[in-house]
Coordinates of C-alpha atoms in Angstrom, one line a residue:
M398 CA 77.0 7.1 -9.5
K399 CA 78.6 3.8 -8.1
I400 CA 77.2 4.8 -4.7
I401 CA 73.7 4.9 -6.1
A402 CA 74.1 1.6 -7.8
A403 CA 75.4 0.0 -4.6
L404 CA 72.5 1.4 -2.6
F405 CA 70.0 -0.1 -5.0
T406 CA 71.7 -3.5 -4.9
C407 CA 72.0 -3.6 -1.1
I408 CA 68.3 -2.7 -0.6
L409 CA 67.2 -5.3 -3.1
M410 CA 69.3 -8.1 -1.6
V411 CA 68.2 -7.3 2.0
T412 CA 64.5 -6.8 1.4
C413 CA 64.1 -9.8 -0.8
Q414 CA 65.1 -11.9 2.2
L415 CA 62.5 -10.4 4.6
N416 CA 59.6 -12.6 5.5
A417 CA 56.9 -10.0 4.7
Q418 CA 53.3 -10.9 5.4
E419 CA 51.8 -9.0 2.4
T420 CA 52.6 -8.8 -1.3
L421 CA 53.3 -5.4 -2.6
P422 CA 50.6 -4.4 -5.2
L423 CA 52.8 -2.0 -7.0
I424 CA 53.0 -3.7 -10.4
K425 CA 49.4 -4.4 -10.7
T426 CA 48.3 -4.5 -14.3
D427 CA 45.3 -2.4 -15.1
S428 CA 43.1 -3.6 -17.9
L429 CA 42.6 -0.7 -20.3
K430 CA 39.8 -2.3 -22.3
E431 CA 37.0 -0.9 -20.1
V432 CA 38.7 2.3 -19.0
L433 CA 36.1 5.0 -19.8
I434 CA 37.6 8.0 -21.7
T435 CA 35.8 10.9 -19.9
S436 CA 37.4 13.9 -21.6
T437 CA 34.7 14.0 -24.4
R438 CA 30.9 14.3 -24.5
I439 CA 30.5 10.7 -25.8
D440 CA 32.0 8.5 -23.1
L441 CA 33.6 5.4 -24.7
P442 CA 35.7 2.5 -23.4
F443 CA 39.4 2.8 -24.4
K444 CA 39.2 -0.1 -26.9
E445 CA 36.3 1.5 -28.8
N446 CA 37.8 4.9 -29.3
S447 CA 38.9 5.7 -32.9
R448 CA 41.8 8.0 -32.0
T449 CA 45.4 7.7 -30.8
I450 CA 45.1 7.8 -27.0
N451 CA 47.6 6.9 -24.4
I452 CA 46.3 6.0 -20.9
I453 CA 48.7 6.5 -18.0
T454 CA 47.2 4.6 -15.1
S455 CA 47.9 5.2 -11.4
A456 CA 49.9 2.0 -11.4
D457 CA 52.0 3.4 -14.3
I458 CA 52.6 6.6 -12.3
K459 CA 53.6 4.6 -9.3
N460 CA 56.2 2.7 -11.3
S461 CA 57.5 5.7 -13.3
A462 CA 60.3 6.9 -11.1
A463 CA 58.6 10.3 -11.5
I464 CA 58.2 13.1 -9.0
T465 CA 55.9 15.3 -11.0
V466 CA 53.4 15.1 -13.9
V467 CA 56.1 16.6 -16.1
D468 CA 58.4 13.6 -15.4
V469 CA 55.5 11.2 -16.1
L470 CA 54.6 12.8 -19.5
Q471 CA 58.2 12.7 -20.6
Q472 CA 57.9 8.9 -20.8
I473 CA 55.2 9.0 -23.5
A474 CA 56.4 8.8 -27.2
G475 CA 55.0 11.7 -29.2
V476 CA 54.9 14.0 -26.1
D477 CA 57.8 16.5 -25.8
I478 CA 58.2 18.2 -22.4
R479 CA 60.9 20.9 -22.6
R480 CA 62.0 21.9 -19.1
R481 CA 63.8 25.0 -18.1
G482 CA 64.1 24.0 -14.5
T483 CA 63.4 21.1 -12.0
G484 CA 60.6 20.4 -9.6
G485 CA 58.0 21.3 -12.3
S486 CA 58.9 25.0 -12.0
Q487 CA 58.5 25.7 -15.7
A488 CA 58.1 23.4 -18.6
D489 CA 56.5 23.7 -22.1
L490 CA 54.2 21.0 -23.4
F491 CA 54.2 19.7 -27.0
I492 CA 52.4 16.9 -28.8
R493 CA 53.7 15.9 -32.3
G494 CA 55.7 19.1 -32.6
G495 CA 53.9 22.4 -33.0
G496 CA 54.2 25.3 -30.6
F497 CA 54.0 25.5 -26.8
D498 CA 50.5 26.9 -26.8
Q499 CA 49.1 24.3 -29.2
T500 CA 48.3 21.6 -26.7
L501 CA 45.4 21.9 -24.4
L502 CA 45.6 20.7 -20.7
L503 CA 42.4 19.7 -18.9
I504 CA 41.7 18.7 -15.3
D505 CA 38.7 16.4 -15.0
G506 CA 37.6 17.8 -18.4
I507 CA 38.0 21.5 -17.4
K508 CA 40.0 23.5 -19.9
M509 CA 43.1 25.0 -18.3
D510 CA 44.2 27.2 -21.3
D511 CA 45.8 30.5 -20.4
A512 CA 45.2 33.6 -22.5
Q513 CA 48.5 35.3 -21.4
T514 CA 51.0 32.8 -22.7
G515 CA 51.4 29.1 -23.4
H516 CA 54.4 28.9 -21.1
H517 CA 52.0 28.6 -18.1
T518 CA 50.1 25.5 -19.4
L519 CA 51.7 23.1 -17.0
N520 CA 51.4 25.4 -14.0
A521 CA 48.1 23.7 -13.4
A522 CA 49.6 20.2 -13.2
L523 CA 48.5 18.3 -10.0
P524 CA 50.4 16.3 -7.4
L525 CA 50.7 12.6 -8.4
E526 CA 49.0 11.4 -5.2
V527 CA 45.6 12.6 -6.3
I528 CA 45.7 11.4 -10.0
Q529 CA 43.7 8.4 -11.0
R530 CA 45.0 8.4 -14.6
I531 CA 46.1 10.7 -17.4
E532 CA 44.5 10.6 -20.9
V533 CA 46.8 11.8 -23.7
I534 CA 44.8 12.5 -26.9
K535 CA 46.9 13.0 -29.9
G536 CA 46.1 14.6 -33.2
P537 CA 43.6 17.4 -34.2
A538 CA 41.1 17.9 -31.4
A539 CA 39.5 21.3 -32.0
R540 CA 36.1 19.8 -32.8
V541 CA 36.2 18.0 -29.5
F542 CA 37.8 20.5 -27.2
G543 CA 37.9 23.8 -29.1
Q544 CA 40.6 26.5 -28.7
N545 CA 44.2 25.4 -28.1
A546 CA 43.8 21.7 -28.9
F547 CA 45.8 22.3 -32.1
T548 CA 48.0 19.2 -31.9
G549 CA 46.3 17.3 -29.1
A550 CA 45.0 17.4 -25.5
I551 CA 45.9 16.0 -22.1
N552 CA 43.2 15.3 -19.5
I553 CA 44.3 14.7 -15.9
V554 CA 41.6 12.6 -14.2
T555 CA 41.6 12.9 -10.4
K556 CA 40.8 10.2 -7.9
S557 CA 37.1 9.9 -6.9
S558 CA 37.8 8.7 -3.4
L559 CA 40.5 7.5 -1.0
D560 CA 38.2 5.9 1.6
N561 CA 39.2 6.9 5.1
T562 CA 43.0 7.3 5.0
V563 CA 45.7 9.6 6.1
S564 CA 49.2 9.4 4.6
A565 CA 52.4 11.5 4.9
N566 CA 55.3 11.6 2.5
L567 CA 58.8 13.0 3.1
E568 CA 61.6 13.0 0.5
T569 CA 65.2 14.4 0.6
G570 CA 68.2 14.2 -1.7
S571 CA 70.6 15.9 -4.1
F572 CA 70.7 19.7 -4.5
G573 CA 69.1 20.2 -1.1
Q574 CA 65.8 18.8 -2.2
L575 CA 63.2 18.5 0.5
N576 CA 59.7 17.5 -0.3
G577 CA 56.8 16.9 2.1
S578 CA 53.1 16.2 1.7
V579 CA 50.0 15.0 3.5
T580 CA 47.0 13.4 1.8
V581 CA 43.7 12.7 3.6
G582 CA 40.7 10.8 2.4
N583 CA 37.4 11.0 4.2
E584 CA 34.3 8.9 3.3
L585 CA 31.1 10.1 5.0
K586 CA 27.5 8.9 4.7
N587 CA 26.5 11.5 2.2
S588 CA 29.8 13.1 1.1
T589 CA 33.4 12.2 0.1
H590 CA 36.5 14.4 0.5
I591 CA 40.1 14.3 -0.6
L592 CA 42.6 16.8 0.7
H593 CA 46.3 17.2 -0.3
V594 CA 48.9 19.7 0.9
G595 CA 52.4 19.5 -0.4
K596 CA 55.7 21.4 -0.5
M597 CA 58.8 21.0 -2.8
T598 CA 62.0 22.9 -2.2
S599 CA 65.6 22.8 -3.5
E600 CA 68.7 24.9 -3.3
G601 CA 69.2 24.3 -7.0
Y602 CA 71.6 22.3 -9.1
R603 CA 73.3 25.4 -10.6
N604 CA 73.5 29.1 -9.9
N605 CA 70.0 30.7 -9.4
S606 CA 68.1 27.4 -10.0
D607 CA 66.5 27.1 -6.5
Y608 CA 62.8 26.7 -6.1
D609 CA 60.0 26.8 -3.5
N610 CA 56.8 25.2 -4.8
S611 CA 53.5 24.6 -2.9
N612 CA 50.5 22.6 -3.9
Y613 CA 47.0 22.5 -2.4
F614 CA 44.2 20.2 -3.6
L615 CA 40.6 19.6 -2.4
K616 CA 38.0 17.5 -4.0
S617 CA 34.6 16.9 -2.4
V618 CA 31.4 15.2 -3.5
F619 CA 28.3 16.5 -1.6
N620 CA 24.8 15.0 -1.5
K621 CA 26.2 11.9 -3.2
N622 CA 23.1 9.8 -2.4
N623 CA 20.8 12.1 -4.3
Q624 CA 21.8 14.8 -6.8
A625 CA 25.5 14.7 -6.2
V626 CA 27.6 17.9 -6.7
E627 CA 31.3 17.6 -7.2
M628 CA 33.7 20.4 -6.2
I629 CA 37.3 20.6 -7.1
A630 CA 39.6 23.4 -5.8
T631 CA 43.4 23.6 -6.6
F632 CA 46.1 26.2 -5.8
S633 CA 49.7 26.0 -6.8
E634 CA 52.5 28.6 -6.1
R635 CA 55.9 28.4 -7.6
K636 CA 58.9 30.6 -6.8
F637 CA 62.1 29.9 -8.7
G638 CA 65.3 31.2 -10.0
A639 CA 65.0 31.5 -13.7
E640 CA 68.7 31.5 -14.7
N641 CA 69.0 31.8 -18.5
F642 CA 65.3 31.1 -19.1
Y643 CA 65.0 34.0 -21.5
T644 CA 68.5 35.5 -21.8
T645 CA 72.2 34.5 -21.8
N646 CA 73.4 37.3 -19.6
P647 CA 74.8 35.7 -16.4
A648 CA 74.6 39.0 -14.5
Y649 CA 70.8 39.2 -14.6
N650 CA 69.9 36.4 -12.3
E651 CA 66.3 36.2 -13.6
Y652 CA 63.5 35.3 -11.2
E653 CA 59.9 34.3 -11.5
E654 CA 56.9 33.6 -9.3
T655 CA 53.6 32.1 -10.6
Q656 CA 50.3 31.2 -9.0
N657 CA 47.6 29.0 -10.6
S658 CA 44.2 28.2 -9.1
L659 CA 40.9 26.6 -10.1
I660 CA 37.6 26.1 -8.4
A661 CA 34.8 24.2 -10.2
F662 CA 31.3 22.8 -9.4
T663 CA 29.9 19.9 -11.5
T664 CA 26.8 17.8 -11.3
K665 CA 25.1 15.3 -13.6
F666 CA 21.5 14.6 -14.7
Q667 CA 21.0 11.2 -16.2
S668 CA 18.1 9.1 -17.5
E669 CA 18.1 6.0 -19.5
N670 CA 19.0 7.7 -22.8
L671 CA 20.1 11.2 -21.8
K672 CA 23.0 12.5 -19.8
I673 CA 23.6 16.2 -19.1
Q674 CA 26.6 17.5 -17.1
P675 CA 26.6 21.2 -16.3
R676 CA 29.7 22.9 -14.8
L677 CA 30.7 26.3 -13.4
Y678 CA 34.4 27.2 -13.0
W679 CA 36.8 30.0 -12.2
K680 CA 40.5 29.8 -13.2
R681 CA 43.1 32.3 -12.1
N682 CA 46.8 32.6 -13.2
Q683 CA 49.3 35.1 -11.9
D684 CA 52.9 35.6 -13.2
M685 CA 55.6 38.0 -11.9
F686 CA 59.0 38.1 -13.6
L687 CA 62.1 40.0 -12.7
L688 CA 64.9 40.3 -15.2
K689 CA 67.3 41.1 -12.2
R690 CA 66.3 39.1 -9.1
F691 CA 68.0 41.5 -6.7
E692 CA 67.1 44.7 -8.6
P693 CA 63.3 44.5 -9.0
E694 CA 63.0 48.0 -10.3
F695 CA 65.3 47.2 -13.3
F696 CA 62.6 45.3 -15.3
R697 CA 59.5 43.8 -13.9
N698 CA 56.5 42.1 -15.6
F699 CA 53.3 41.4 -13.7
H700 CA 50.3 39.6 -15.3
L701 CA 47.1 38.5 -13.7
S702 CA 44.4 36.6 -15.7
N703 CA 41.0 35.4 -14.7
K704 CA 38.7 33.1 -16.6
I705 CA 35.1 32.5 -15.6
G706 CA 33.2 29.9 -17.4
A707 CA 30.0 27.9 -17.6
E708 CA 29.5 24.8 -19.8
A709 CA 27.1 22.0 -20.3
N710 CA 28.0 18.7 -22.1
A711 CA 25.4 16.1 -23.0
S712 CA 24.9 12.9 -24.9
Y713 CA 21.7 11.2 -26.1
T714 CA 21.5 7.5 -27.1
S715 CA 19.0 6.4 -29.7
K716 CA 18.6 3.7 -32.4
L717 CA 20.7 5.8 -34.7
G718 CA 23.7 5.9 -32.3
I719 CA 25.0 8.4 -29.7
T720 CA 24.7 12.1 -30.2
G721 CA 27.0 14.4 -28.2
F722 CA 26.4 18.1 -27.9
G723 CA 27.4 20.9 -25.6
I724 CA 28.1 24.6 -25.1
D725 CA 31.0 26.4 -23.4
L726 CA 30.7 30.1 -22.4
S727 CA 33.7 32.0 -20.8
Q728 CA 34.9 35.5 -20.1
T729 CA 38.6 36.2 -19.7
Y730 CA 40.1 39.2 -18.0
L731 CA 43.8 40.2 -18.1
R732 CA 45.6 42.9 -16.2
S733 CA 49.3 43.5 -17.0
N734 CA 51.8 46.3 -16.8
N735 CA 53.2 45.1 -20.1
L736 CA 50.2 43.7 -22.0
G737 CA 47.6 46.2 -20.7
Q738 CA 44.1 45.5 -19.6
R739 CA 42.3 43.0 -21.9
H740 CA 39.1 41.1 -21.9
R741 CA 37.6 38.4 -24.2
F742 CA 34.2 36.7 -24.4
M743 CA 34.1 33.2 -26.0
T744 CA 31.3 30.9 -26.9
T745 CA 31.8 27.4 -28.3
V746 CA 29.1 25.0 -29.5
F747 CA 29.9 21.3 -30.0
L748 CA 28.0 18.7 -32.0
E749 CA 29.0 15.1 -32.9
H750 CA 27.2 11.8 -33.6
R751 CA 28.6 8.3 -33.5
F752 CA 27.1 5.9 -36.1
Q753 CA 27.6 2.1 -36.0
F754 CA 27.3 -0.3 -38.8
I755 CA 28.1 -4.0 -39.7
D756 CA 27.0 -5.4 -36.4
N757 CA 28.7 -2.5 -34.6
R758 CA 32.1 -3.3 -36.1
L759 CA 32.3 0.0 -38.1
D760 CA 31.9 3.3 -36.3
I761 CA 31.8 6.7 -38.0
T762 CA 31.8 9.9 -35.9
P763 CA 31.5 13.3 -37.6
G764 CA 31.5 16.4 -35.5
V765 CA 32.0 20.1 -35.5
A766 CA 32.9 22.9 -33.1
M767 CA 31.7 26.5 -33.8
T768 CA 33.4 29.2 -31.8
Y769 CA 32.8 32.9 -31.4
F770 CA 35.5 35.2 -30.0
S771 CA 34.7 38.8 -29.2
D772 CA 38.0 39.8 -30.8
F773 CA 38.4 37.1 -33.5
K774 CA 34.7 36.5 -34.6
F775 CA 33.4 33.1 -35.8
N776 CA 35.4 30.0 -36.6
G777 CA 34.2 26.6 -37.5
F778 CA 36.2 23.3 -37.1
P779 CA 34.8 20.1 -38.5
G780 CA 36.3 16.7 -38.1
L781 CA 35.7 13.0 -38.7
D782 CA 36.7 9.8 -36.8
V783 CA 36.3 6.3 -38.4
G784 CA 37.1 2.9 -36.8
F785 CA 36.7 -0.7 -37.8
D786 CA 37.0 -3.7 -35.5
I787 CA 39.0 -6.3 -37.4
T788 CA 38.7 -8.7 -34.4
N789 CA 37.6 -8.3 -30.9
N790 CA 41.0 -7.0 -29.9
L791 CA 42.3 -5.5 -33.2
K792 CA 41.0 -2.1 -34.5
A793 CA 41.9 0.0 -37.5
Y794 CA 41.1 3.7 -37.3
G795 CA 41.6 7.1 -39.0
N796 CA 40.6 10.7 -38.4
I797 CA 40.8 14.1 -40.2
G798 CA 40.1 17.5 -38.8
F799 CA 40.6 21.2 -39.0
T800 CA 42.2 22.8 -36.0
Y801 CA 43.2 26.3 -34.8
R802 CA 44.8 28.5 -32.2
I803 CA 44.2 32.2 -31.6
P804 CA 47.2 34.3 -30.6
T805 CA 48.0 34.8 -26.9
Y806 CA 48.0 38.3 -25.5
T807 CA 51.8 38.0 -25.4
D808 CA 51.8 37.4 -29.2
L809 CA 49.5 40.4 -29.6
Y810 CA 50.8 43.1 -27.3
Y811 CA 54.1 42.2 -25.6
T812 CA 57.0 44.6 -25.9
D813 CA 60.6 44.7 -24.7
P814 CA 63.8 46.2 -26.2
R815 CA 64.0 43.3 -28.7
T816 CA 60.5 42.1 -29.2
N817 CA 57.2 43.6 -30.5
G818 CA 53.8 41.9 -30.4
N819 CA 51.4 42.5 -33.3
A820 CA 47.7 43.4 -32.7
D821 CA 46.8 42.4 -36.3
L822 CA 47.7 38.7 -36.0
E823 CA 45.4 36.1 -37.4
P824 CA 44.6 32.7 -35.8
E825 CA 46.9 29.8 -36.6
E826 CA 45.1 27.1 -38.7
A827 CA 45.9 23.5 -39.7
F828 CA 44.4 20.5 -41.5
A829 CA 45.5 17.2 -40.0
Q830 CA 45.0 13.5 -41.0
E831 CA 45.9 10.3 -39.2
I832 CA 45.5 6.5 -39.7
G833 CA 46.4 3.8 -37.3
I834 CA 45.9 0.3 -35.9
K835 CA 45.8 -0.9 -32.3
Y836 CA 45.7 -4.2 -30.5
N837 CA 44.7 -4.7 -26.9
N838 CA 44.3 -7.7 -24.6
Q839 CA 45.1 -8.4 -21.0
K840 CA 48.8 -9.2 -21.5
F841 CA 49.7 -7.3 -24.6
R842 CA 48.8 -4.0 -26.3
A843 CA 50.3 -2.2 -29.3
S844 CA 49.5 0.6 -31.6
L845 CA 50.9 2.1 -34.8
S846 CA 49.8 5.5 -36.2
V847 CA 50.9 7.7 -39.1
F848 CA 50.0 11.3 -39.3
N849 CA 50.3 14.5 -41.4
R850 CA 49.5 18.2 -40.5
D851 CA 49.5 21.1 -42.9
A852 CA 49.6 24.4 -40.9
K853 CA 49.4 28.0 -42.1
N854 CA 49.5 31.4 -40.4
L855 CA 51.8 30.1 -37.8
I856 CA 53.1 33.0 -35.7
D857 CA 56.7 33.7 -36.1
Y858 CA 58.9 36.5 -34.7
V859 CA 60.8 38.0 -37.6
R860 CA 63.0 41.0 -38.5
P861 CA 63.4 42.6 -42.0
N862 CA 67.2 42.3 -42.1
T863 CA 70.2 41.1 -40.0
V864 CA 70.9 44.7 -38.9
E865 CA 67.6 45.2 -37.3
E866 CA 67.5 43.9 -33.7
I867 CA 63.7 44.0 -33.0
F868 CA 61.7 40.9 -33.8
T869 CA 58.0 41.4 -34.6
A870 CA 55.2 38.8 -34.3
T871 CA 54.0 37.9 -37.8
N872 CA 51.8 35.4 -39.5
I873 CA 54.4 34.1 -41.9
A874 CA 55.3 30.5 -41.3
E875 CA 53.8 27.5 -43.2
V876 CA 54.8 24.1 -41.8
N877 CA 54.2 20.6 -42.9
T878 CA 54.6 18.0 -40.2
K879 CA 54.4 14.3 -40.6
G880 CA 55.5 11.3 -38.6
L881 CA 54.7 8.0 -37.0
E882 CA 54.3 6.6 -33.5
V883 CA 54.6 3.1 -32.1
D884 CA 53.6 2.0 -28.6
V885 CA 54.0 -1.5 -27.2
A886 CA 53.4 -2.9 -23.7
Y887 CA 53.8 -6.5 -22.5
N888 CA 52.6 -7.7 -19.1
F889 CA 53.9 -11.0 -17.8
E890 CA 54.5 -12.9 -14.6
I891 CA 57.6 -14.2 -12.9
N892 CA 57.0 -16.3 -9.7
S893 CA 53.4 -15.1 -9.7
F894 CA 54.4 -11.5 -9.6
N895 CA 53.3 -9.1 -12.3
Q896 CA 56.0 -7.4 -14.6
T897 CA 55.6 -4.8 -17.3
L898 CA 57.8 -3.9 -20.3
A899 CA 56.6 -0.8 -22.2
L900 CA 58.3 0.6 -25.4
G901 CA 57.5 3.7 -27.4
Y902 CA 59.0 5.3 -30.5
A903 CA 58.1 8.5 -32.4
Y904 CA 59.4 9.9 -35.6
L905 CA 58.7 13.5 -36.6
E906 CA 59.6 15.6 -39.6
D907 CA 59.0 19.3 -39.9
D908 CA 59.3 21.3 -43.0
I909 CA 59.1 25.1 -42.7
L910 CA 58.2 26.5 -46.1
E911 CA 59.5 29.9 -47.4
Q912 CA 61.4 30.9 -44.3
N913 CA 64.7 32.8 -43.9
E914 CA 66.3 31.3 -40.8
E915 CA 68.6 34.3 -40.2
L916 CA 65.6 36.7 -40.0
S917 CA 63.4 34.4 -37.9
R918 CA 63.2 33.6 -34.2
Y919 CA 60.8 30.7 -34.8
A920 CA 63.1 27.7 -34.2
L921 CA 61.7 24.2 -34.6
N922 CA 63.5 22.2 -32.0
T923 CA 61.2 19.2 -32.1
L924 CA 62.1 15.6 -31.4
K925 CA 63.0 14.0 -34.7
H926 CA 63.5 10.6 -33.1
Q927 CA 62.2 9.8 -29.7
Y928 CA 62.5 6.4 -27.9
T929 CA 61.3 5.4 -24.5
T930 CA 61.4 2.2 -22.4
R931 CA 60.1 1.3 -19.0
L932 CA 60.7 -2.0 -17.3
S933 CA 58.8 -2.4 -14.0
T934 CA 59.5 -5.6 -12.1
Q935 CA 58.7 -7.3 -8.9
L936 CA 60.9 -10.3 -8.1
C937 CA 60.1 -10.9 -4.5
K938 CA 57.6 -9.9 -1.8
N939 CA 57.1 -6.2 -1.0
V940 CA 59.9 -5.0 -3.3
S941 CA 59.5 -3.5 -6.8
Q942 CA 61.8 -1.6 -9.1
S943 CA 61.6 0.3 -12.3
I944 CA 64.2 1.3 -15.0
I945 CA 63.3 4.0 -17.5
Y946 CA 65.4 4.9 -20.6
K947 CA 64.8 7.9 -22.8
Y948 CA 66.6 8.7 -26.1
A949 CA 66.1 11.9 -28.0
E950 CA 67.4 13.4 -31.2
R951 CA 66.2 16.9 -32.0
T952 CA 66.0 18.6 -35.3
T953 CA 69.0 20.8 -34.2
G954 CA 71.2 17.7 -34.2
Q955 CA 71.4 17.4 -30.4
T956 CA 71.1 13.8 -29.1
Y957 CA 71.0 12.5 -25.6
N958 CA 70.3 9.3 -23.5
V959 CA 68.8 9.6 -20.1
W960 CA 68.4 6.7 -17.6
D961 CA 66.2 6.9 -14.5
A962 CA 65.5 4.2 -11.9
S963 CA 63.5 3.6 -8.7
I964 CA 63.2 1.0 -6.1
M965 CA 60.3 0.7 -3.5
F966 CA 59.9 -1.4 -0.4
Q967 CA 56.7 -1.6 1.5
L968 CA 55.9 -3.4 4.8
K969 CA 52.4 -2.7 6.1
Q970 CA 52.0 1.1 6.6
V971 CA 55.6 2.0 5.7
E972 CA 56.9 2.6 2.1
L973 CA 60.6 3.4 1.5
S974 CA 61.8 4.5 -1.9
I975 CA 65.0 5.6 -3.8
T976 CA 64.7 7.4 -7.1
A977 CA 67.7 8.2 -9.2
N978 CA 67.5 10.5 -12.2
N979 CA 70.0 10.9 -15.1
I980 CA 72.1 8.0 -13.6
F981 CA 74.9 8.3 -16.2
N982 CA 75.2 12.0 -16.0
A983 CA 74.0 13.0 -19.5
D984 CA 74.8 16.6 -20.6
Y985 CA 71.8 18.0 -22.4
I986 CA 69.4 20.9 -23.0
E987 CA 65.6 20.6 -23.6
S988 CA 64.7 24.2 -24.1
G989 CA 66.5 27.5 -24.7
F990 CA 69.9 27.9 -22.9
T991 CA 69.2 25.9 -19.7
P992 CA 71.2 22.7 -19.1
M993 CA 69.3 19.9 -17.3
P994 CA 70.4 18.5 -13.9
P995 CA 73.3 16.1 -13.6
S996 CA 73.0 12.8 -11.8
N997 CA 70.8 13.0 -8.6
V998 CA 69.1 10.9 -6.1
L999 CA 66.0 11.3 -3.9
F1000 CA 65.2 9.2 -0.8
G1001 CA 61.5 8.9 0.2
L1002 CA 59.5 7.7 3.2
R1003 CA 55.7 7.4 3.1
Y1004 CA 53.7 6.4 6.1
K1005 CA 50.0 5.5 5.9
F1006 CA 48.4 6.1 9.3
F1007 CA 45.2 4.2 8.6

């Protein structure tokens, strides 16, 4: 990696001496105080929210040395992304431990849960070019979002407009990586449009780890001068070698192809006190898996799921505070050669109210979600958020709530020579509590939170004895999870240029009660200690650089340190970048049997036509 270090040094020395005409606005510090959290019915500025929320701004994304959403989320303490491959091909999403189907992903507030399996949650992740910010909501969130928000939720907020622009991006680097994309913004008199088309390919960093991924994104606002209607349409396709994703047999050469698409229409009716936002959406997910890539007839799974939904979220402001209410109706269809043909109708009703006392310094928000599943009947999930403004910038808060997750169709019906689903499974349940304190001003922000979660009926795959080879899905595990999280960010200036230092630490302790590990496949491989640091600096005109450090210690005893870095140079319409990942060649595994890539580098060129 001496060559990479030399390249970084040379570019920095040369470009700092250029007499550029414009200052690069890459390290611009966004004030989070007035960022409106839009993933709930009651829209609140960031500083007024009484929950643990991380906001990843577009500037943070720019300075993250990240290529995909997966890379960005790995830099947030308390968020565990366990990858089985690169380029965003497959990764599991965890918040504060739990299982891979216990965190809900949303796009502009649209729930992207998948009834087949939680392994496809991040298939819906969008290209970074169209993201305005990412809201990471930690802790029990079922009363706010419903199903799957067991340990938290992540809302990807897309950009509202790009004015009239056309930009193209080309990247190439280690392992035969070749990425290209075009992003177009069009601002018309009565409509706005954003279009993105992208491709990411690689020969792979090890045997059978190649990928060919495509992303398409369209967002339009019609009739924006009257009753505006917003349309969002996304499509992603991923084709990748899945070596050792599910087995350790080197002769199999596992292979997988996935497709994920969404189309949604949203509008808003608003008066002085009442806001109503109805939405129609259709989400589709397709998964094809081959156990032997070059012998498709040996073992092939094909799953196709469709979710059609309608929802309406509203808020009403009165002298008593703000009342949020809503309803979400959806019908899910699944067609699979392994799981069969399944369908499910779901209705969720939400109600919450925010009271304020003591000159608006104390806020209390009780709420409840009531859900009906055609196959799991009624469930109710109450919760309570409380916050107190100690000063204008310092806030103490706490929340409690019941949360749940119904089994996926894989949990219920999947079969192979060593695994059996269980159609008699019950939903997973938990009662969670949290207290915290946070400080926020223009230059410095910090938060500290302590949490506890008591879960029961967690789904485990178990066998009756060590002779039996078949594991069966069973409601058997009880888990107590507790921990703490610290987030700190400091913004300062050097030579009138903005700099940012961000630190995060998370501690997690899981205790599985009454479990025989020899008879169980449920393996908690959570991050016991997690530390992240990002230093984003700009020391001269038109040049910025970022260094990211990640430390992890898992409950299995594995520890690793990973360093990433990037440098960007911009002169008028041209932006050049170098991104280096795993600079010191750490040897580590995040999930299963799949080792992560060694040191690698990516060179990028972006040109903005106008």
